[in-house]
Amino acid sequence: MTAAPRPSASTRVADLPIVFMSFDEPWAELGWQDLKAKAPHAKRVHGVAGLDACHKAAARAAEGEWFISVDADTIIDPAFLDVRIPRQLLNRNFRLQWHCRNKTNGLVSGNGSLKLWPTVLANKMRTHEAAPDTKVSIDHEIDQIVPGQSMGVQMPGCYSVTNPAQTPYHAFRSGFREGVLLGHLLIRQISLNGQDSPQTEYLMGLLRIWCSLGRQAENGLWLIYGARLGLRLTQERPDWDLRNVNSYAWLWDFWRMRVHPRFVAGGAQRGGDNGWSEYHLAAECRLLKDWINAALPVGITDYSAEESALLVESGLFSPRRPGALIDALGYRFVKGAGAGRDIKFAREAFETASVLGNAAAFNNLARLHETEEIEGASRDEAERLYRVATELGSRYAPYHLAQLWSADATNSRARKTEIARLLKLARKRGFDPGGAADK
Amino acid sequence: MTALKDYPRIHLATGAASTSAGQAPRIDPQDADGLRRAAAKQRGKWIAIVDEGVRLWPEALNQSPEPELLGADTSIGYLSRVEMNGFANRAGLRLCRRARLAKTGTLPAAELHIPKFVGHWSSDATPKNAFKAGVSRTGTFMQDPAPAGPSLRDLALWGSLGADLRNGVWWLLGVNAALLDPGRVEEVRREADAFKGHGDGLVRLLHEIAREVRLERSIPVRPLTAALSRSARQLLSPWPAPRYWTEFVERCQRLGPDGTKLAADYRRAVDYLWGPLDG
């Protein structure tokens, strides 16, 4: 009898279907040719209205279980094709994503990113224009496709550059959609966690870049204007229907009838030689900046083209909080929700996140030692890791460390005092094991 | 496990003559007797030495050095962040074996820098301090031994930020003078002295020197106004640049099996921040 072949430990990106998605971008053909030269097996969908429909069309074109989506604005680094995806992550519940660098403002983020979709997940989602009327959906919201199962997974590395500012309209559209999305998320985050939380600061950091940098690029000012206008709309007009940004037809009309005419000859502002007045656009940008800075502690700034180039080209922007995302992935593999249980994989994720100072990752590693689920598990190491997690501010670690110590019947008086202190600390940090679910 | 805040500490301070009760001792780095005595008074295997000009961040002291590093026969250090421009600086905090310091009074250099920040570094007490620090740190920065040392873009940013801080224009004058020509530093200092108390004149001089740096050294420095400088620093990554990670990973790999494991953890982590390291 022949043994069944062992499943491969990883899959090379080049061995997966790749689909290029374009709509109305005048440069799309060049992008498509570039991708074809690097990945001859790539396919293309063009002109499908609506982001939900467009991804479903890509899933059909891929004719397989998975597909990698490449936006028309995005140029891939050929090294991406050699990236290997661990077996554990090639999972029908996971949508994988690699950060992308924005050529206009230097930001490294999910905007324009390369994504690996399980076809089944793409077909199951109902977002953007396909969301129920009662729901505001302006993002893919992967976690909500199959609650408790599906998950967006941030992958290491940045293998693409997006350049959406190739015409004034497309630059404006890109900035405006992002300003609306981030502004909407900001309102939600402030109401959930307040203005000083790390999550809020993370969003502010993204907005700061979208609304400040890019002046050195052709059409970069339109991108900044769009981001500022989108952000202001979300803050000033809570009744405004955010879903407008899902419709490229609405965006085109908005641009054609309301935005562009303000800056061309005969419009509300006087036009220049290039059909629109950069002077007046910059002036409106300043007004938007003043309004936003008065309303929010984002601290956006006007840089000259030279100053913007200095910052954008420094290459010194990095994703801000990857530790939390890596820890969350590891936790999925501990719980097995939507992923299957894989403690070895989880441990590696926690160890990676702990290098980045993530308190939850130290706590989760400690749990693996305490429950003796990993090779070389030791109580001493569990104790050490709980202490580190406690110092770093974990809400759970003080409780777990107290429990670990409480199991010892020979505790000294000093140890009992310390246990009481830890339990009090856990409560102060919001973890009351009597009421909350354990983690 | 010991968090950095729980190690006994000595702060280095040139010219420090005495220590204050209840506070970490401040010792002149040249004062071997003082270092010996201060180390002897403490307990524990390790002692944290905080370099001159470093202001520790309380939350950064909650981190703990990995046991693999403490077990290796090497001295480890943490980086600080230059307050003026956000770049990494090897002056920071290092952990030394206390018994050895109590015996020799000699401070070992950190052999292995963990790519994490523990605080800000600055030297801005007077215009003269700031100018001198700008000159000397620029030399140090340009000769930093980390792989793939600073690029022209790094140098441009290094020479453009800081005007918002105390004596920041003096710092920038020192930086730009050093970038232009170390042989002309004294000449720039004399010119700057003539503008003492005349902020506008000093700023004009800075822009003139920066223009020469652009023309003669092809380094695109662009000294930012105070407001722009402050906001620009907020945009930069909170992590040290990739070359410090590369250096750490390479050196860690030489520490045996434990070091190799740790190097792999750091390599995976940096991949999320900066992408795959070379090699």
XYZ file of C-alpha atoms in Angstrom:
718
model
C 0.000 0.000 0.000
C 1.342 3.399 -0.913
C 1.285 6.070 1.775
C -0.780 9.144 0.952
C 1.428 12.074 -0.045
C 2.158 14.436 2.858
C 0.422 17.772 2.510
C 2.901 20.432 1.584
C 3.978 22.694 4.475
C 3.415 25.770 2.359
C 2.121 26.999 -0.981
C 3.921 29.391 -3.277
C 1.962 32.489 -4.282
C 2.901 31.923 -7.937
C 0.983 28.641 -7.829
C -2.298 30.383 -6.979
C -4.691 32.126 -9.393
C -4.139 35.885 -9.594
C -6.863 38.257 -10.757
C -6.371 41.872 -11.810
C -9.414 44.069 -11.131
C -9.923 47.282 -13.067
C -12.878 49.563 -13.588
C -12.289 52.966 -15.140
C -8.597 53.640 -14.536
C -7.020 55.084 -17.692
C -3.699 53.425 -16.807
C -5.249 49.997 -16.196
C -3.923 48.477 -19.399
C -0.337 49.326 -18.402
C -0.861 47.797 -14.960
C -2.362 44.696 -16.514
C 0.570 44.298 -18.919
C 2.993 44.701 -16.021
C 1.239 41.982 -14.055
C 1.034 39.663 -17.068
C 4.771 40.035 -17.601
C 5.423 39.007 -13.997
C 2.651 36.425 -13.635
C 1.626 35.145 -17.073
C -1.178 33.068 -15.587
C -2.955 36.163 -14.189
C -6.541 36.835 -15.264
C -8.494 40.052 -15.437
C -11.941 41.357 -14.650
C -12.811 44.790 -15.954
C -15.669 47.221 -15.604
C -17.711 45.381 -12.973
C -19.576 47.987 -10.927
C -19.564 47.590 -7.145
C -16.769 46.225 -4.997
C -18.767 43.218 -3.826
C -19.730 42.269 -7.376
C -16.207 42.904 -8.612
C -14.724 40.435 -6.117
C -17.334 37.835 -6.979
C -16.462 38.268 -10.640
C -12.807 37.784 -9.725
C -13.707 34.596 -7.851
C -15.468 33.280 -10.954
C -12.576 34.214 -13.209
C -10.109 32.447 -10.928
C -11.859 29.110 -11.431
C -10.303 27.680 -8.312
C -10.510 27.452 -4.572
C -8.428 30.594 -4.012
C -7.469 33.761 -5.785
C -5.162 36.682 -5.219
C -6.685 40.056 -6.027
C -4.592 42.866 -7.468
C -6.184 46.321 -7.715
C -5.677 48.300 -10.909
C -3.684 50.924 -8.959
C -1.234 48.378 -7.639
C 2.084 47.178 -9.028
C 3.424 43.991 -7.489
C 7.009 43.270 -6.540
C 8.064 40.081 -8.364
C 9.376 38.775 -5.023
C 5.750 38.397 -3.988
C 5.370 35.452 -6.321
C 7.995 33.538 -4.330
C 6.320 34.139 -0.975
C 5.268 30.882 0.652
C 1.981 30.706 2.528
C 2.009 28.320 5.485
C -0.413 25.418 5.177
C -2.256 26.548 8.303
C -3.169 29.881 6.733
C -4.504 28.472 3.497
C -7.849 28.139 5.169
C -11.324 28.784 3.785
C -12.077 31.110 6.683
C -9.022 33.319 6.276
C -8.657 36.249 3.919
C -4.940 37.042 3.843
C -3.582 40.509 3.197
C -0.103 41.940 2.586
C 0.540 45.612 3.299
C 0.975 47.967 0.376
C 3.002 51.197 0.116
C 1.198 54.239 -1.213
C 3.425 55.983 -3.738
C 1.815 59.362 -3.124
C 1.972 59.595 0.664
C 4.370 56.804 1.649
C 1.875 55.117 3.954
C 2.290 51.362 4.422
C -1.201 50.012 5.084
C -4.014 47.820 3.833
C -5.093 50.362 1.212
C -4.422 48.888 -2.233
C -3.043 45.727 -0.659
C -2.616 42.313 -2.239
C -5.172 39.887 -0.850
C -5.615 36.154 -0.950
C -9.300 35.180 -0.957
C -10.888 31.824 -0.424
C -13.433 31.745 -3.251
C -16.113 30.472 -0.910
C -15.637 33.472 1.400
C -15.746 35.969 -1.464
C -18.971 34.394 -2.658
C -20.505 34.367 0.793
C -19.805 38.003 1.705
C -22.466 40.661 1.309
C -20.695 43.972 1.611
C -20.608 47.405 -0.001
C -23.416 47.662 -2.582
C -24.619 44.128 -1.757
C -25.126 44.754 1.961
C -28.693 44.832 3.301
C -30.310 48.277 3.080
C -30.328 48.544 6.841
C -26.568 48.211 7.087
C -23.804 50.708 6.373
C -21.026 48.699 4.744
C -18.021 50.516 3.299
C -15.371 47.876 3.983
C -15.061 44.125 3.471
C -15.604 43.373 7.195
C -14.218 39.868 6.822
C -14.904 38.980 10.456
C -18.635 39.384 9.851
C -18.932 37.058 6.857
C -19.044 33.986 9.109
C -19.098 35.372 12.646
C -16.631 33.630 14.930
C -15.051 31.806 12.004
C -13.905 34.116 9.224
C -10.954 36.391 9.827
C -8.743 38.877 8.038
C -5.131 37.844 8.518
C -2.330 40.374 8.215
C 0.696 38.775 6.543
C 4.292 39.923 6.975
C 6.040 41.926 4.302
C 5.064 44.616 1.832
C 5.224 43.518 -1.812
C 3.344 46.188 -3.707
C 3.074 49.877 -4.425
C -0.232 51.558 -5.094
C -0.484 54.726 -7.119
C -4.084 55.893 -7.264
C -3.240 59.543 -7.962
C -2.720 59.237 -11.697
C -5.520 61.621 -12.632
C -7.068 64.413 -10.556
C -10.358 62.510 -10.362
C -8.829 59.203 -9.288
C -6.605 60.945 -6.755
C -9.630 62.716 -5.296
C -11.693 59.518 -5.292
C -8.998 57.545 -3.507
C -8.468 60.194 -0.830
C -12.182 60.831 -0.376
C -13.112 57.162 0.064
C -10.301 56.650 2.582
C -11.168 59.852 4.454
C -14.786 58.692 4.753
C -13.840 55.153 5.793
C -11.279 56.218 8.402
C -13.498 59.061 9.647
C -16.371 56.609 10.094
C -14.118 54.136 11.946
C -12.778 56.964 14.084
C -16.239 57.939 15.306
C -16.949 54.309 16.174
C -13.606 53.853 17.914
C -13.892 57.029 19.976
C -17.352 55.993 21.157
C -16.074 52.515 22.091
C -12.671 53.266 23.602
C -12.364 57.022 23.981
C -10.028 59.491 22.372
C -6.817 58.313 24.024
C -6.978 54.597 23.285
C -4.268 52.941 21.154
C -6.910 52.003 18.565
C -8.043 55.613 18.245
C -4.457 56.834 18.025
C -3.814 54.250 15.322
C -6.635 55.637 13.170
C -5.536 59.202 13.835
C -2.048 58.224 12.678
C -3.414 56.947 9.368
C -5.552 60.058 8.891
C -2.616 62.311 9.713
C -0.711 60.853 6.774
C -3.632 60.764 4.317
C -4.526 64.355 5.126
C -0.978 65.758 5.225
C 1.370 64.127 2.735
C 1.519 63.829 -1.031
C 1.989 67.364 -2.278
C 5.157 66.326 -4.150
C 3.222 63.946 -6.386
C 1.314 64.913 -9.498
C -2.328 65.168 -8.353
C -1.187 64.616 -4.769
C -3.033 67.731 -3.654
C -6.284 66.230 -4.951
C -5.670 63.141 -2.849
C -5.128 65.299 0.233
C -8.200 67.388 -0.570
C -10.314 64.266 -0.995
C -9.134 62.782 2.308
C -9.793 66.022 4.199
C -13.209 66.505 2.629
C -14.204 62.900 3.355
C -13.050 63.159 6.943
C -14.861 66.446 7.482
C -18.100 65.097 6.025
C -18.125 62.167 8.446
C -17.544 64.435 11.428
C -19.805 67.313 10.452
C -22.721 65.530 8.782
C -23.703 62.406 10.708
C -26.839 62.168 8.533
C -24.831 61.982 5.303
C -25.144 58.547 3.694
C -21.676 57.017 3.812
C -22.739 54.368 1.338
C -22.433 56.906 -1.463
C -18.720 56.070 -1.585
C -19.574 52.513 -2.674
C -20.952 53.817 -5.944
C -18.396 54.892 -8.523
C -21.282 56.427 -10.496
C -22.191 58.625 -7.510
C -18.521 59.518 -6.990
C -18.144 60.494 -10.641
C -21.229 62.704 -10.502
C -20.076 64.262 -7.248
C -16.712 65.036 -8.816
C -18.122 66.218 -12.130
C -20.885 68.392 -10.724
C -19.771 69.490 -7.277
C -16.020 69.225 -6.855
C -14.156 69.834 -10.088
C -16.259 72.829 -11.249
C -15.249 74.726 -8.122
C -11.688 74.903 -9.363
C -12.000 75.367 -13.131
C -12.536 78.470 -15.214
C -16.071 79.696 -14.798
C -16.575 77.672 -11.661
C -16.735 78.840 -8.092
C -12.957 79.236 -8.180
C -10.850 80.508 -11.057
C -9.108 77.902 -13.234
C -5.423 77.846 -14.115
C -3.557 76.722 -17.230
C -4.047 73.061 -16.404
C -7.800 73.419 -16.277
C -8.009 73.892 -12.548
C -6.456 76.244 -10.090
C -3.878 74.718 -7.812
C -3.796 77.948 -5.855
C -7.472 77.748 -5.004
C -7.350 74.033 -4.348
C -4.532 74.621 -1.860
C -6.562 77.410 -0.248
C -9.566 75.109 0.205
C -7.257 72.433 1.568
C -6.075 74.894 4.207
C -9.654 75.719 5.205
C -10.425 72.025 5.576
C -7.276 71.564 7.636
C -8.280 74.374 9.981
C -11.760 72.919 10.422
C -10.459 69.397 11.098
C -7.746 70.512 13.503
C -10.313 72.502 15.459
C -12.649 69.510 15.660
C -10.235 66.619 16.191
C -6.781 66.141 17.739
C -5.479 64.620 14.485
C -2.969 67.411 13.921
C -2.884 67.489 10.130
C -0.353 69.731 8.445
C 0.334 71.478 5.143
C 3.750 70.553 3.761
C 5.338 72.009 0.643
C 6.175 69.623 -2.192
C 9.835 69.488 -1.114
C 8.984 68.909 2.534
C 6.492 66.211 1.641
C 9.055 64.477 -0.580
C 11.541 64.495 2.289
C 9.127 62.530 4.461
C 7.472 60.293 1.883
C 10.769 59.179 0.400
C 12.384 58.512 3.777
C 10.802 55.066 3.821
C 10.502 55.417 7.580
C 6.796 54.725 7.884
C 5.918 51.296 9.159
C 2.707 49.601 10.229
C 2.052 50.800 13.775
C 0.473 47.960 15.671
C 1.104 44.608 14.067
C 1.651 42.900 17.448
C -2.062 42.829 18.281
C -2.953 41.298 14.908
C -0.337 38.555 15.187
C -1.474 37.744 18.713
C -5.095 37.528 17.552
C -4.065 35.053 14.859
C -2.241 32.894 17.394
C -5.280 32.971 19.641
C -7.439 31.616 16.802
C -5.149 28.590 16.599
C -5.417 28.030 20.337
C -9.192 28.167 20.277
C -9.469 26.432 16.931
C -12.322 28.691 15.838
C -12.447 28.582 12.061
C -8.860 27.417 11.903
C -8.419 24.068 13.584
C -6.272 23.825 16.661
C -2.522 24.109 16.087
C -0.607 24.935 19.234
C 2.791 24.931 17.579
C 1.637 27.535 15.085
C -0.027 29.543 17.858
C 3.161 29.514 19.903
C 5.166 30.883 17.009
C 2.625 33.679 16.511
C 2.742 34.590 20.221
C 6.537 34.566 20.222
C 6.552 36.891 17.213
C 4.025 39.263 18.777
C 5.926 39.248 22.058
C 9.030 40.592 20.299
C 6.838 43.557 19.358
C 5.967 44.064 23.015
C 2.388 42.797 22.835
C 1.210 42.135 26.391
C -1.543 39.701 25.373
C 0.990 37.551 23.524
C 3.094 37.160 26.689
C -0.046 36.203 28.578
C -1.059 33.661 25.947
C 2.423 32.140 25.875
C 2.302 31.851 29.646
C -1.016 30.008 29.385
C 0.541 27.498 27.000
C 3.314 26.859 29.513
C 0.927 26.627 32.424
C -1.379 24.189 30.670
C 1.666 22.210 29.475
C 0.464 22.279 25.902
C 3.841 23.030 24.375
C 7.175 21.307 24.173
C 9.436 22.327 27.030
C 6.562 23.770 29.064
C 7.554 24.882 32.539
C 5.807 26.462 35.468
C 8.743 28.807 35.997
C 8.498 30.068 32.451
C 4.726 30.504 32.830
C 5.364 32.596 35.922
C 8.037 34.673 34.200
C 5.819 35.348 31.198
C 2.805 36.250 33.349
C 4.997 38.746 35.171
C 6.177 40.307 31.924
C 2.585 40.459 30.646
C 1.482 42.052 33.920
C 4.212 44.690 33.687
C 3.234 45.430 30.106
C -0.367 46.054 31.144
C -2.192 42.816 30.307
C -5.623 42.766 31.905
C -5.628 38.962 32.167
C -2.111 38.106 33.334
C -2.444 39.327 36.955
C -5.445 37.061 37.433
C -3.772 34.030 35.858
C -0.599 34.533 37.862
C -2.661 34.804 41.036
C -4.448 31.566 40.132
C -1.155 29.836 39.413
C 0.164 30.785 42.831
C -3.093 30.087 44.638
C -2.835 26.419 43.706
C 0.103 26.126 46.083
C -1.142 25.230 49.573
C 2.113 26.289 51.237
C 1.983 29.944 50.273
C 3.677 32.332 52.660
C 1.891 35.347 54.061
C 3.845 37.593 51.679
C 2.794 35.476 48.711
C -0.854 35.624 49.836
C -0.610 39.406 49.998
C 0.855 39.430 46.505
C -1.978 37.227 45.232
C -4.521 39.639 46.671
C -2.705 42.553 45.018
C -2.740 40.792 41.647
C -6.449 40.033 41.848
C -7.133 43.644 42.710
C -5.000 44.727 39.761
C -6.902 42.399 37.402
C -10.192 43.910 38.558
C -8.799 47.407 38.135
C -7.817 46.535 34.570
C -11.332 45.350 33.855
C -10.971 41.598 34.201
C -13.397 40.272 36.730
C -13.323 36.503 36.377
C -16.586 36.227 38.235
C -18.382 37.917 35.383
C -16.196 38.039 32.285
C -15.288 35.193 29.985
C -11.833 33.820 30.599
C -9.194 34.324 27.984
C 12.174 37.811 35.220
C 13.097 41.361 35.995
C 11.611 44.351 34.266
C 14.136 47.014 33.336
C 12.657 49.323 35.957
C 13.618 46.855 38.694
C 17.329 46.728 37.935
C 19.545 48.963 40.050
C 20.531 51.939 37.915
C 23.389 54.351 37.505
C 22.935 57.481 35.404
C 26.064 58.764 33.701
C 26.546 62.511 33.895
C 29.759 64.322 33.073
C 30.919 66.351 36.027
C 28.465 64.749 38.456
C 29.973 65.034 41.903
C 27.490 63.548 44.250
C 24.469 61.339 44.414
C 21.070 62.203 45.790
C 19.590 60.006 48.453
C 16.605 58.015 47.235
C 17.455 58.517 43.583
C 19.550 56.499 41.165
C 23.173 57.640 41.528
C 24.592 60.055 38.964
C 28.248 59.361 38.274
C 30.781 60.893 35.923
C 31.630 58.192 33.344
C 35.353 58.867 33.913
C 35.049 58.413 37.659
C 36.110 54.767 38.028
C 36.112 54.957 41.831
C 32.601 56.396 41.862
C 31.358 53.675 39.511
C 33.033 50.976 41.628
C 31.485 52.307 44.822
C 28.047 52.770 43.292
C 28.053 49.235 41.882
C 29.285 47.775 45.176
C 26.414 49.413 47.065
C 23.791 47.686 44.903
C 22.591 44.096 44.851
C 21.885 41.608 42.102
C 23.798 40.226 39.162
C 23.099 43.095 36.765
C 23.167 46.826 36.903
C 21.595 49.179 34.378
C 23.776 51.999 33.097
C 21.863 54.912 31.600
C 23.908 56.983 29.181
C 24.289 60.708 29.497
C 21.460 62.697 27.954
C 18.987 59.805 28.018
C 15.535 60.414 29.516
C 13.928 57.056 30.139
C 10.265 56.455 29.260
C 8.516 54.878 32.269
C 6.446 52.524 30.093
C 9.550 51.318 28.229
C 11.018 50.159 31.533
C 8.229 47.609 31.838
C 9.926 45.452 29.221
C 12.267 42.683 30.277
C 15.410 41.433 28.569
C 15.048 37.916 27.173
C 16.675 35.255 29.381
C 18.617 33.985 26.345
C 20.442 37.308 26.209
C 21.147 37.491 29.909
C 22.483 33.946 29.779
C 24.920 34.731 26.986
C 28.389 36.008 27.661
C 27.737 39.405 26.135
C 26.697 42.857 27.263
C 23.373 44.047 25.965
C 22.015 47.496 25.358
C 18.789 49.208 24.385
C 18.624 52.113 21.973
C 17.313 55.584 22.635
C 15.586 57.870 20.213
C 17.141 61.190 19.281
C 14.520 63.589 20.545
C 15.149 66.090 17.769
C 14.620 63.791 14.793
C 13.343 60.413 15.981
C 16.318 58.399 14.733
C 17.867 55.591 16.761
C 20.872 56.323 18.923
C 23.180 53.795 20.530
C 23.360 55.841 23.696
C 20.609 54.324 25.798
C 20.576 51.776 28.560
C 22.976 48.863 28.920
C 23.011 46.015 31.368
C 26.406 45.323 32.919
C 27.513 42.604 35.279
C 27.464 44.356 38.621
C 30.292 42.390 40.239
C 32.624 43.171 37.354
C 31.809 46.877 37.514
C 32.285 46.882 41.288
C 35.723 45.340 40.746
C 37.018 47.276 37.734
C 35.060 50.528 37.630
C 35.204 50.185 33.854
C 32.093 50.438 31.733
C 31.849 47.807 29.011
C 30.376 48.896 25.686
C 27.141 47.150 24.721
C 27.984 44.377 22.268
C 24.423 43.571 21.334
C 21.822 46.291 20.829
C 18.234 45.152 21.132
C 16.240 47.027 18.449
C 13.909 48.701 20.909
C 13.800 52.166 22.417
C 13.957 52.950 26.129
C 13.759 56.718 26.029
C 14.747 59.958 24.385
C 18.253 61.269 24.030
C 19.009 64.964 23.790
C 21.653 67.495 24.615
C 20.048 70.884 24.488
C 20.769 72.671 27.754
C 22.496 75.609 26.022
C 22.942 76.690 22.401
C 26.575 75.600 22.655
C 25.582 72.118 23.909
C 23.028 71.716 21.162
C 25.442 72.830 18.411
C 28.239 70.567 19.662
C 25.842 67.631 20.023
C 24.557 68.216 16.488
C 28.112 68.033 15.152
C 29.245 65.031 17.150
C 26.075 62.961 16.778
C 26.070 63.532 13.042
C 29.556 62.037 12.871
C 28.425 59.095 14.985
C 25.284 58.622 12.906
C 27.182 58.655 9.607
C 29.666 56.091 10.872
C 27.169 53.827 12.598
C 28.345 50.244 12.180
C 24.896 48.763 11.537
C 24.658 47.123 8.098
C 23.619 49.359 5.197
C 24.342 52.559 7.126
C 22.327 55.738 6.708
C 21.154 56.575 3.199
C 21.079 60.055 1.709
C 17.361 60.152 2.548
C 18.136 59.309 6.176
C 20.726 62.062 6.316
C 18.272 64.507 4.752
C 15.687 63.837 7.422
C 18.344 63.841 10.138
C 19.331 67.348 9.038
C 15.773 68.670 8.748
C 13.988 67.953 12.022
C 14.317 69.473 15.471
C 13.537 73.180 15.175
C 10.603 72.860 17.574
C 12.734 71.797 20.528
C 14.838 73.825 22.926
C 17.875 75.167 21.060
C 16.724 73.078 18.116
C 17.966 75.584 15.545
C 21.420 75.384 17.127
C 21.269 71.588 16.932
C 20.331 71.828 13.256
C 23.160 74.269 12.605
C 25.607 71.778 14.126
C 24.112 68.918 12.117
C 24.159 70.787 8.835
C 27.657 72.130 9.417
C 28.866 68.561 9.970
C 27.022 67.336 6.887
C 28.516 70.152 4.817
C 32.144 69.826 5.844
C 33.597 68.914 9.234
C 36.421 71.332 8.408
C 33.971 74.248 8.338
C 32.226 73.544 11.633
C 34.181 76.188 13.518
C 33.471 78.803 10.865
C 29.727 78.056 11.046
C 29.818 78.226 14.824
C 31.422 81.675 14.737
C 28.854 82.909 12.232
C 26.049 81.512 14.384
C 27.452 83.138 17.508
C 27.109 86.494 15.803
C 23.341 85.875 15.638
C 22.913 84.850 19.276
C 19.634 86.287 20.501
C 18.521 87.023 16.924
C 16.360 84.061 16.055
C 15.501 85.194 12.530
C 19.138 85.673 11.600
C 19.983 82.264 12.983
C 17.224 80.633 10.948
C 18.403 82.434 7.813
C 21.918 81.149 8.423
C 20.570 77.625 8.897
C 18.760 77.759 5.571
C 21.875 79.094 3.883
C 23.987 76.224 5.250
C 21.276 73.724 4.295
C 21.279 75.104 0.757
C 25.026 74.499 0.585
C 24.513 70.946 1.880
C 22.038 70.336 -0.930
C 24.311 71.801 -3.565
C 27.684 70.508 -2.429
C 26.764 67.200 -0.820
C 23.606 66.352 -2.753
C 21.840 65.640 0.532
C 18.280 67.001 0.169
C 18.039 68.543 3.662
C 15.106 70.883 4.152
C 15.028 72.287 7.712
C 11.369 72.341 8.717
C 9.673 75.047 10.744
C 8.973 74.266 14.373
C 5.339 73.325 13.708
C 6.163 71.120 10.732
C 9.026 69.456 12.563
C 6.792 68.541 15.476
C 4.121 67.044 13.262
C 6.622 65.260 10.995
C 8.119 63.341 13.906
C 4.672 62.008 14.732
C 4.480 60.366 11.323
C 7.632 58.298 11.680
C 7.641 54.662 12.693
C 7.878 54.054 16.443
C 10.438 51.314 15.720
C 14.160 51.483 14.956
C 15.102 51.269 11.270
C 15.621 47.852 9.632
C 19.430 47.973 9.843
C 19.329 47.733 13.653
C 17.190 44.604 13.356
C 19.544 43.116 10.789
C 22.498 43.725 13.077
C 20.703 42.220 16.083
C 19.601 39.123 14.180
C 23.106 38.549 12.804
C 24.761 38.870 16.207
C 22.110 36.834 17.954
C 22.749 33.951 15.619
C 26.285 33.731 16.970
C 25.051 33.074 20.495
C 24.381 29.364 20.037
C 21.052 27.514 19.831
C 19.172 29.876 22.175
C 20.402 32.865 20.201
C 19.389 31.231 16.932
C 15.859 30.695 18.231
C 15.638 34.297 19.408
C 17.021 35.531 16.088
C 14.249 33.624 14.311
C 11.601 35.275 16.528
C 13.027 38.737 15.806
C 13.332 37.989 12.100
C 9.651 37.032 11.919
C 8.668 40.132 13.907
C 10.619 42.584 11.772
C 9.091 41.064 8.678
C 5.776 42.569 9.829
C 7.339 45.999 10.379
C 9.782 46.470 7.567
C 9.494 43.419 5.319
C 12.032 40.618 4.952
C 15.588 41.442 6.043
C 18.362 40.912 3.538
C 20.311 37.682 3.909
